[in-house]
Amino acid sequence: MTAGPYRDRSGKTLADYPRPSVAVDTAVLTLDERNGLVVLQVHRENERGWGLPGTFLHQGERLADAVKRSLKFKANVDGLAPRQLHVFDEPGRDNRGWVLSVAHVDVVRQERLAQRLPESTRLMPVDSPGRLSFDHADIIARALGYLRERYTRSPDPDHLLDDEFTIRELRLAHEQIAGTPLQRDWFRRTMEPQLIPTGVLSSRGRGRPAELFRRA
Amino acid sequence: MTAGPYRDRSGKTLADYPRPSVAVDTAVLTLDERNGLVVLQVHRENERGWGLPGTFLHQGERLADAVKRSLKFKANVDGLAPRQLHVFDEPGRDNRGWVLSVAHVDVVRQERLAQRLPESTRLMPVDSPGRLSFDHADIIARALGYLRERYTRSPDPDHLLDDEFTIRELRLAHEQIAGTPLQRDWFRRTMEPQLIPTGVLSSRGRGRPAELFRRA
DNA sequence: GGAATAGTGTCTATGAGACACTATCGT
DNA sequence: ACGATAGTGTCTCATAGACACTATTCC
């Protein structure tokens, strides 16, 4: 198949070049009843305290697969759609050696995190994620930007809510993500064309019952 | 300083993990009188035809520095501000082995590319960049998206024009980047608040002389 | 004068914010 | 009746597109 190893113009093969370790780190975001938008953290055993879940890339593995593997292993989460955010490459960022980290983001319903280990994982509000390395705070900020952009126009694209919901429930979820209150009437007018009415009324709250909708 | 190599919970050191080669590839965009928005390509010696300039990461090197080094070496360009676009990680994307590539984008005045080697480099229109690997076409598309976003609101942020220019010259440059004609009156009204009038008139064209402006 | 371009006035359509009103529940 | 929420009408303001008009140059 191949006529010996590839050599470049200086006669070096691929193996002659130094190679960094490559890791993935992921900000898994979800909505919490009490704390709003929260980020999954894991206790890193031989290291300092809490951090975002991550792993080293295995031989020939896709980055997205490494993300899925690390989350499956650490929080028993599947059905993920990790998305790249940024490569962190400061030479001194990891005291174990030369490690590049490809930061990712993913968004899941909190139920999907139910199987996680309660002692070695925690969910922290994105506003006050605790003491983390500079990298990880930056990853959370980028993840938040991504999520806010994603939720500006489309009704709950990541299915944080059930299949059916009232417009109020939808707006409260979007407000948690935006971090600011959203206008009630404008929000309805923007989202309603992207929703399918079910004709069924919900009386989960106090006032007039609201119609349940599905995503279009 | 360090108490032996780091070991994780399975007793492995960093060196026990497989490491991919890491490369950077860069879409350098510039404006050409005749061909509009063009992308710098280099002839890759032992490989197939033309591609975007790139290099392998050196030991402990920052990604941005590798980009600068590759462009300095291949096109004698400096004063760059490379920006990460995406990591390409398909296992079979490079027939030399397991190579991750971190795609970057940069935008420079064509004068900055004047010193490049005429036989081993070329400038191709972004619309018809020639035969490139799938990766590189994707990089160009992402670079274009980045540049268009950058040029929607701000007058020539990458200084593709001189310090002083007429609003017509500015608009023609923005049209090359947008790929569509921009409305003359609306463009002026959007950009003029971000410009400083010089009071000097230019009679470079045919019609009524236009005022020269600077960026605010 | 005519072509070409600069610079400006104004009308319209759209999206987003603001406010207010009616409607329908639980208590 | 009252508080609370749902759903809707309408006014305003900013932005963007469209069109048209005057102004000033070169030929």
Tab-separated table of N, CA, C and O in Angstrom, chain A residues 135-200:
chain	number	residue	atom	x	y	z
A	135	ASP	N	-8.420	28.375	32.170
A	135	ASP	CA	-8.995	27.683	31.012
A	135	ASP	C	-10.466	27.383	31.195
A	135	ASP	O	-11.280	27.667	30.321
A	136	HIS	N	-10.778	26.780	32.326
A	136	HIS	CA	-12.127	26.265	32.494
A	136	HIS	C	-13.141	27.376	32.651
A	136	HIS	O	-14.266	27.276	32.164
A	137	ALA	N	-12.749	28.461	33.300
A	137	ALA	CA	-13.652	29.608	33.372
A	137	ALA	C	-13.905	30.163	31.969
A	137	ALA	O	-15.023	30.552	31.626
A	138	ASP	N	-12.867	30.157	31.162
A	138	ASP	CA	-12.988	30.647	29.785
A	138	ASP	C	-13.891	29.730	28.963
A	138	ASP	O	-14.722	30.183	28.166
A	139	ILE	N	-13.740	28.423	29.176
A	139	ILE	CA	-14.596	27.476	28.455
A	139	ILE	C	-16.058	27.719	28.801
A	139	ILE	O	-16.925	27.744	27.920
A	140	ILE	N	-16.333	27.931	30.086
A	140	ILE	CA	-17.716	28.163	30.498
A	140	ILE	C	-18.260	29.431	29.846
A	140	ILE	O	-19.385	29.466	29.356
A	141	ALA	N	-17.428	30.464	29.802
A	141	ALA	CA	-17.877	31.714	29.182
A	141	ALA	C	-18.185	31.500	27.693
A	141	ALA	O	-19.200	31.988	27.176
A	142	ARG	N	-17.329	30.762	27.013
A	142	ARG	CA	-17.564	30.514	25.586
A	142	ARG	C	-18.792	29.624	25.380
A	142	ARG	O	-19.551	29.797	24.435
A	143	ALA	N	-18.964	28.653	26.273
A	143	ALA	CA	-20.124	27.768	26.165
A	143	ALA	C	-21.410	28.558	26.347
A	143	ALA	O	-22.398	28.357	25.635
A	144	LEU	N	-21.363	29.483	27.282
A	144	LEU	CA	-22.530	30.310	27.561
A	144	LEU	C	-22.854	31.181	26.345
A	144	LEU	O	-24.028	31.305	25.956
A	145	GLY	N	-21.838	31.749	25.746
A	145	GLY	CA	-22.068	32.554	24.547
A	145	GLY	C	-22.701	31.740	23.435
A	145	GLY	O	-23.654	32.191	22.777
A	146	TYR	N	-22.183	30.539	23.258
A	146	TYR	CA	-22.740	29.645	22.240
A	146	TYR	C	-24.204	29.354	22.522
A	146	TYR	O	-25.058	29.442	21.628
A	147	LEU	N	-24.499	29.006	23.776
A	147	LEU	CA	-25.864	28.626	24.124
A	147	LEU	C	-26.823	29.804	23.984
A	147	LEU	O	-27.944	29.659	23.481
A	148	ARG	N	-26.376	30.979	24.403
A	148	ARG	CA	-27.247	32.159	24.309
A	148	ARG	C	-27.558	32.472	22.857
A	148	ARG	O	-28.699	32.772	22.499
A	149	GLU	N	-26.543	32.402	22.014
A	149	GLU	CA	-26.756	32.610	20.586
A	149	GLU	C	-27.780	31.608	20.055
A	149	GLU	O	-28.685	31.952	19.303
A	150	ARG	N	-27.624	30.362	20.465
A	150	ARG	CA	-28.494	29.292	19.995
A	150	ARG	C	-29.940	29.479	20.427
A	150	ARG	O	-30.862	29.072	19.718
A	151	TYR	N	-30.134	30.086	21.595
A	151	TYR	CA	-31.483	30.212	22.131
A	151	TYR	C	-32.126	31.564	21.848
A	151	TYR	O	-33.196	31.848	22.372
A	152	THR	N	-31.496	32.395	21.030
A	152	THR	CA	-32.099	33.709	20.794
A	152	THR	C	-33.307	33.627	19.874
A	152	THR	O	-34.249	34.393	20.022
A	153	ARG	N	-33.287	32.742	18.900
A	153	ARG	CA	-34.339	32.761	17.897
A	153	ARG	C	-35.208	31.503	17.898
A	153	ARG	O	-36.343	31.527	17.455
A	154	SER	N	-34.657	30.417	18.384
A	154	SER	CA	-35.327	29.137	18.228
A	154	SER	C	-35.876	28.667	19.568
A	154	SER	O	-35.226	28.847	20.596
A	155	PRO	N	-37.068	28.075	19.603
A	155	PRO	CA	-37.641	27.628	20.877
A	155	PRO	C	-36.978	26.348	21.391
A	155	PRO	O	-37.184	25.288	20.822
A	156	ASP	N	-36.203	26.487	22.441
A	156	ASP	CA	-35.576	25.362	23.139
A	156	ASP	C	-35.011	24.316	22.183
A	156	ASP	O	-35.423	23.151	22.203
A	157	PRO	N	-34.044	24.686	21.351
A	157	PRO	CA	-33.533	23.738	20.353
A	157	PRO	C	-32.883	22.503	20.966
A	157	PRO	O	-32.805	21.471	20.305
A	158	ASP	N	-32.446	22.588	22.202
A	158	ASP	CA	-31.761	21.453	22.813
A	158	ASP	C	-32.681	20.608	23.692
A	158	ASP	O	-32.210	19.766	24.458
A	159	HIS	N	-33.978	20.816	23.573
A	159	HIS	CA	-34.953	19.997	24.285
A	159	HIS	C	-34.687	19.934	25.781
A	159	HIS	O	-34.681	18.855	26.378
A	160	LEU	N	-34.458	21.093	26.376
A	160	LEU	CA	-34.350	21.122	27.829
A	160	LEU	C	-35.724	20.914	28.460
A	160	LEU	O	-35.830	20.443	29.576
A	161	LEU	N	-36.773	21.261	27.735
A	161	LEU	CA	-38.135	21.009	28.211
A	161	LEU	C	-38.663	19.719	27.599
A	161	LEU	O	-38.070	19.160	26.675
A	162	ASP	N	-39.824	19.278	28.082
A	162	ASP	CA	-40.493	18.117	27.494
A	162	ASP	C	-40.976	18.461	26.088
A	162	ASP	O	-40.812	19.581	25.619
A	163	ASP	N	-41.609	17.492	25.451
A	163	ASP	CA	-42.127	17.723	24.108
A	163	ASP	C	-43.250	18.758	24.098
A	163	ASP	O	-43.422	19.486	23.127
A	164	GLU	N	-44.032	18.799	25.185
A	164	GLU	CA	-45.116	19.770	25.267
A	164	GLU	C	-44.871	20.705	26.433
A	164	GLU	O	-44.436	20.273	27.508
A	165	PHE	N	-45.168	21.975	26.216
A	165	PHE	CA	-44.887	22.977	27.243
A	165	PHE	C	-45.747	24.201	26.950
A	165	PHE	O	-46.205	24.406	25.822
A	166	THR	N	-45.943	25.007	27.967
A	166	THR	CA	-46.633	26.282	27.756
A	166	THR	C	-45.591	27.324	27.344
A	166	THR	O	-44.386	27.143	27.548
A	167	ILE	N	-46.085	28.400	26.799
A	167	ILE	CA	-45.153	29.454	26.379
A	167	ILE	C	-44.477	30.080	27.585
A	167	ILE	O	-43.327	30.505	27.519
A	168	ARG	N	-45.164	30.079	28.712
A	168	ARG	CA	-44.532	30.582	29.932
A	168	ARG	C	-43.343	29.713	30.344
A	168	ARG	O	-42.277	30.227	30.678
A	169	GLU	N	-43.548	28.400	30.317
A	169	GLU	CA	-42.437	27.499	30.670
A	169	GLU	C	-41.266	27.691	29.716
A	169	GLU	O	-40.097	27.708	30.127
A	170	LEU	N	-41.594	27.862	28.439
A	170	LEU	CA	-40.548	28.093	27.447
A	170	LEU	C	-39.806	29.391	27.739
A	170	LEU	O	-38.575	29.439	27.711
A	171	ARG	N	-40.566	30.423	28.067
A	171	ARG	CA	-39.927	31.719	28.312
A	171	ARG	C	-39.050	31.670	29.562
A	171	ARG	O	-37.942	32.208	29.563
A	172	LEU	N	-39.509	31.007	30.617
A	172	LEU	CA	-38.695	30.921	31.827
A	172	LEU	C	-37.374	30.203	31.547
A	172	LEU	O	-36.320	30.606	32.038
A	173	ALA	N	-37.427	29.152	30.725
A	173	ALA	CA	-36.181	28.454	30.365
A	173	ALA	C	-35.259	29.383	29.580
A	173	ALA	O	-34.057	29.471	29.862
A	174	HIS	N	-35.823	30.100	28.622
A	174	HIS	CA	-34.998	31.016	27.833
A	174	HIS	C	-34.430	32.145	28.695
A	174	HIS	O	-33.315	32.602	28.464
A	175	GLU	N	-35.196	32.561	29.688
A	175	GLU	CA	-34.698	33.620	30.572
A	175	GLU	C	-33.522	33.128	31.411
A	175	GLU	O	-32.569	33.865	31.651
A	176	GLN	N	-33.604	31.881	31.865
A	176	GLN	CA	-32.471	31.319	32.625
A	176	GLN	C	-31.210	31.326	31.771
A	176	GLN	O	-30.120	31.593	32.251
A	177	ILE	N	-31.369	31.021	30.499
A	177	ILE	CA	-30.209	30.963	29.616
A	177	ILE	C	-29.720	32.360	29.265
A	177	ILE	O	-28.519	32.637	29.285
A	178	ALA	N	-30.654	33.255	28.982
A	178	ALA	CA	-30.253	34.614	28.607
A	178	ALA	C	-29.670	35.360	29.808
A	178	ALA	O	-28.841	36.255	29.645
A	179	GLY	N	-30.108	34.988	31.013
A	179	GLY	CA	-29.629	35.691	32.196
A	179	GLY	C	-30.368	36.989	32.446
A	179	GLY	O	-30.041	37.706	33.386
A	180	THR	N	-31.322	37.307	31.599
A	180	THR	CA	-32.105	38.524	31.779
A	180	THR	C	-33.576	38.182	31.526
A	180	THR	O	-33.874	37.232	30.813
A	181	PRO	N	-34.498	38.974	32.086
A	181	PRO	CA	-35.912	38.752	31.779
A	181	PRO	C	-36.202	39.062	30.321
A	181	PRO	O	-35.616	39.976	29.739
A	182	LEU	N	-37.099	38.286	29.731
A	182	LEU	CA	-37.490	38.504	28.338
A	182	LEU	C	-38.917	39.028	28.315
A	182	LEU	O	-39.732	38.683	29.175
A	183	GLN	N	-39.182	39.838	27.326
A	183	GLN	CA	-40.492	40.468	27.268
A	183	GLN	C	-41.571	39.436	26.932
A	183	GLN	O	-41.462	38.704	25.951
A	184	ARG	N	-42.611	39.432	27.756
A	184	ARG	CA	-43.626	38.398	27.637
A	184	ARG	C	-44.317	38.409	26.273
A	184	ARG	O	-44.418	37.376	25.601
A	185	ASP	N	-44.786	39.556	25.827
A	185	ASP	CA	-45.563	39.605	24.583
A	185	ASP	C	-44.686	39.428	23.353
A	185	ASP	O	-45.037	38.720	22.421
A	186	TRP	N	-43.537	40.050	23.376
A	186	TRP	CA	-42.632	39.898	22.238
A	186	TRP	C	-42.146	38.450	22.124
A	186	TRP	O	-42.070	37.897	21.019
A	187	PHE	N	-41.871	37.838	23.270
A	187	PHE	CA	-41.398	36.455	23.248
A	187	PHE	C	-42.442	35.541	22.606
A	187	PHE	O	-42.135	34.715	21.746
A	188	ARG	N	-43.699	35.716	23.007
A	188	ARG	CA	-44.759	34.898	22.416
A	188	ARG	C	-44.840	35.114	20.908
A	188	ARG	O	-44.907	34.171	20.129
A	189	ARG	N	-44.805	36.371	20.492
A	189	ARG	CA	-44.980	36.645	19.062
A	189	ARG	C	-43.826	36.095	18.231
A	189	ARG	O	-43.999	35.702	17.085
A	190	THR	N	-42.628	36.075	18.831
A	190	THR	CA	-41.485	35.528	18.099
A	190	THR	C	-41.556	34.011	18.012
A	190	THR	O	-41.251	33.421	16.969
A	191	MET	N	-41.918	33.376	19.109
A	191	MET	CA	-41.830	31.927	19.184
A	191	MET	C	-43.055	31.216	18.608
A	191	MET	O	-42.936	30.113	18.074
A	192	GLU	N	-44.219	31.838	18.704
A	192	GLU	CA	-45.447	31.121	18.359
A	192	GLU	C	-45.442	30.584	16.918
A	192	GLU	O	-45.893	29.455	16.686
A	193	PRO	N	-44.912	31.340	15.926
A	193	PRO	CA	-44.873	30.780	14.565
A	193	PRO	C	-44.017	29.521	14.455
A	193	PRO	O	-44.156	28.767	13.499
A	194	GLN	N	-43.130	29.309	15.419
A	194	GLN	CA	-42.260	28.134	15.378
A	194	GLN	C	-42.800	27.013	16.250
A	194	GLN	O	-42.084	26.047	16.542
A	195	LEU	N	-44.032	27.142	16.704
A	195	LEU	CA	-44.620	26.150	17.589
A	195	LEU	C	-45.923	25.631	16.994
A	195	LEU	O	-46.576	26.312	16.196
A	196	ILE	N	-46.294	24.430	17.406
A	196	ILE	CA	-47.546	23.826	16.961
A	196	ILE	C	-48.484	23.740	18.162
A	196	ILE	O	-48.141	23.113	19.173
A	197	PRO	N	-49.659	24.381	18.086
A	197	PRO	CA	-50.593	24.308	19.218
A	197	PRO	C	-51.210	22.912	19.319
A	197	PRO	O	-51.477	22.264	18.300
A	198	THR	N	-51.400	22.440	20.541
A	198	THR	CA	-51.990	21.114	20.719
A	198	THR	C	-53.493	21.202	20.972
A	198	THR	O	-54.188	20.199	20.870
A	199	GLY	N	-53.985	22.395	21.325
A	199	GLY	CA	-55.396	22.516	21.678
A	199	GLY	C	-55.668	22.133	23.122
A	199	GLY	O	-56.751	22.386	23.642
A	200	VAL	N	-54.665	21.525	23.778
A	200	VAL	CA	-54.837	21.090	25.165
A	200	VAL	C	-54.409	22.213	26.095
A	200	VAL	O	-53.400	22.868	25.857
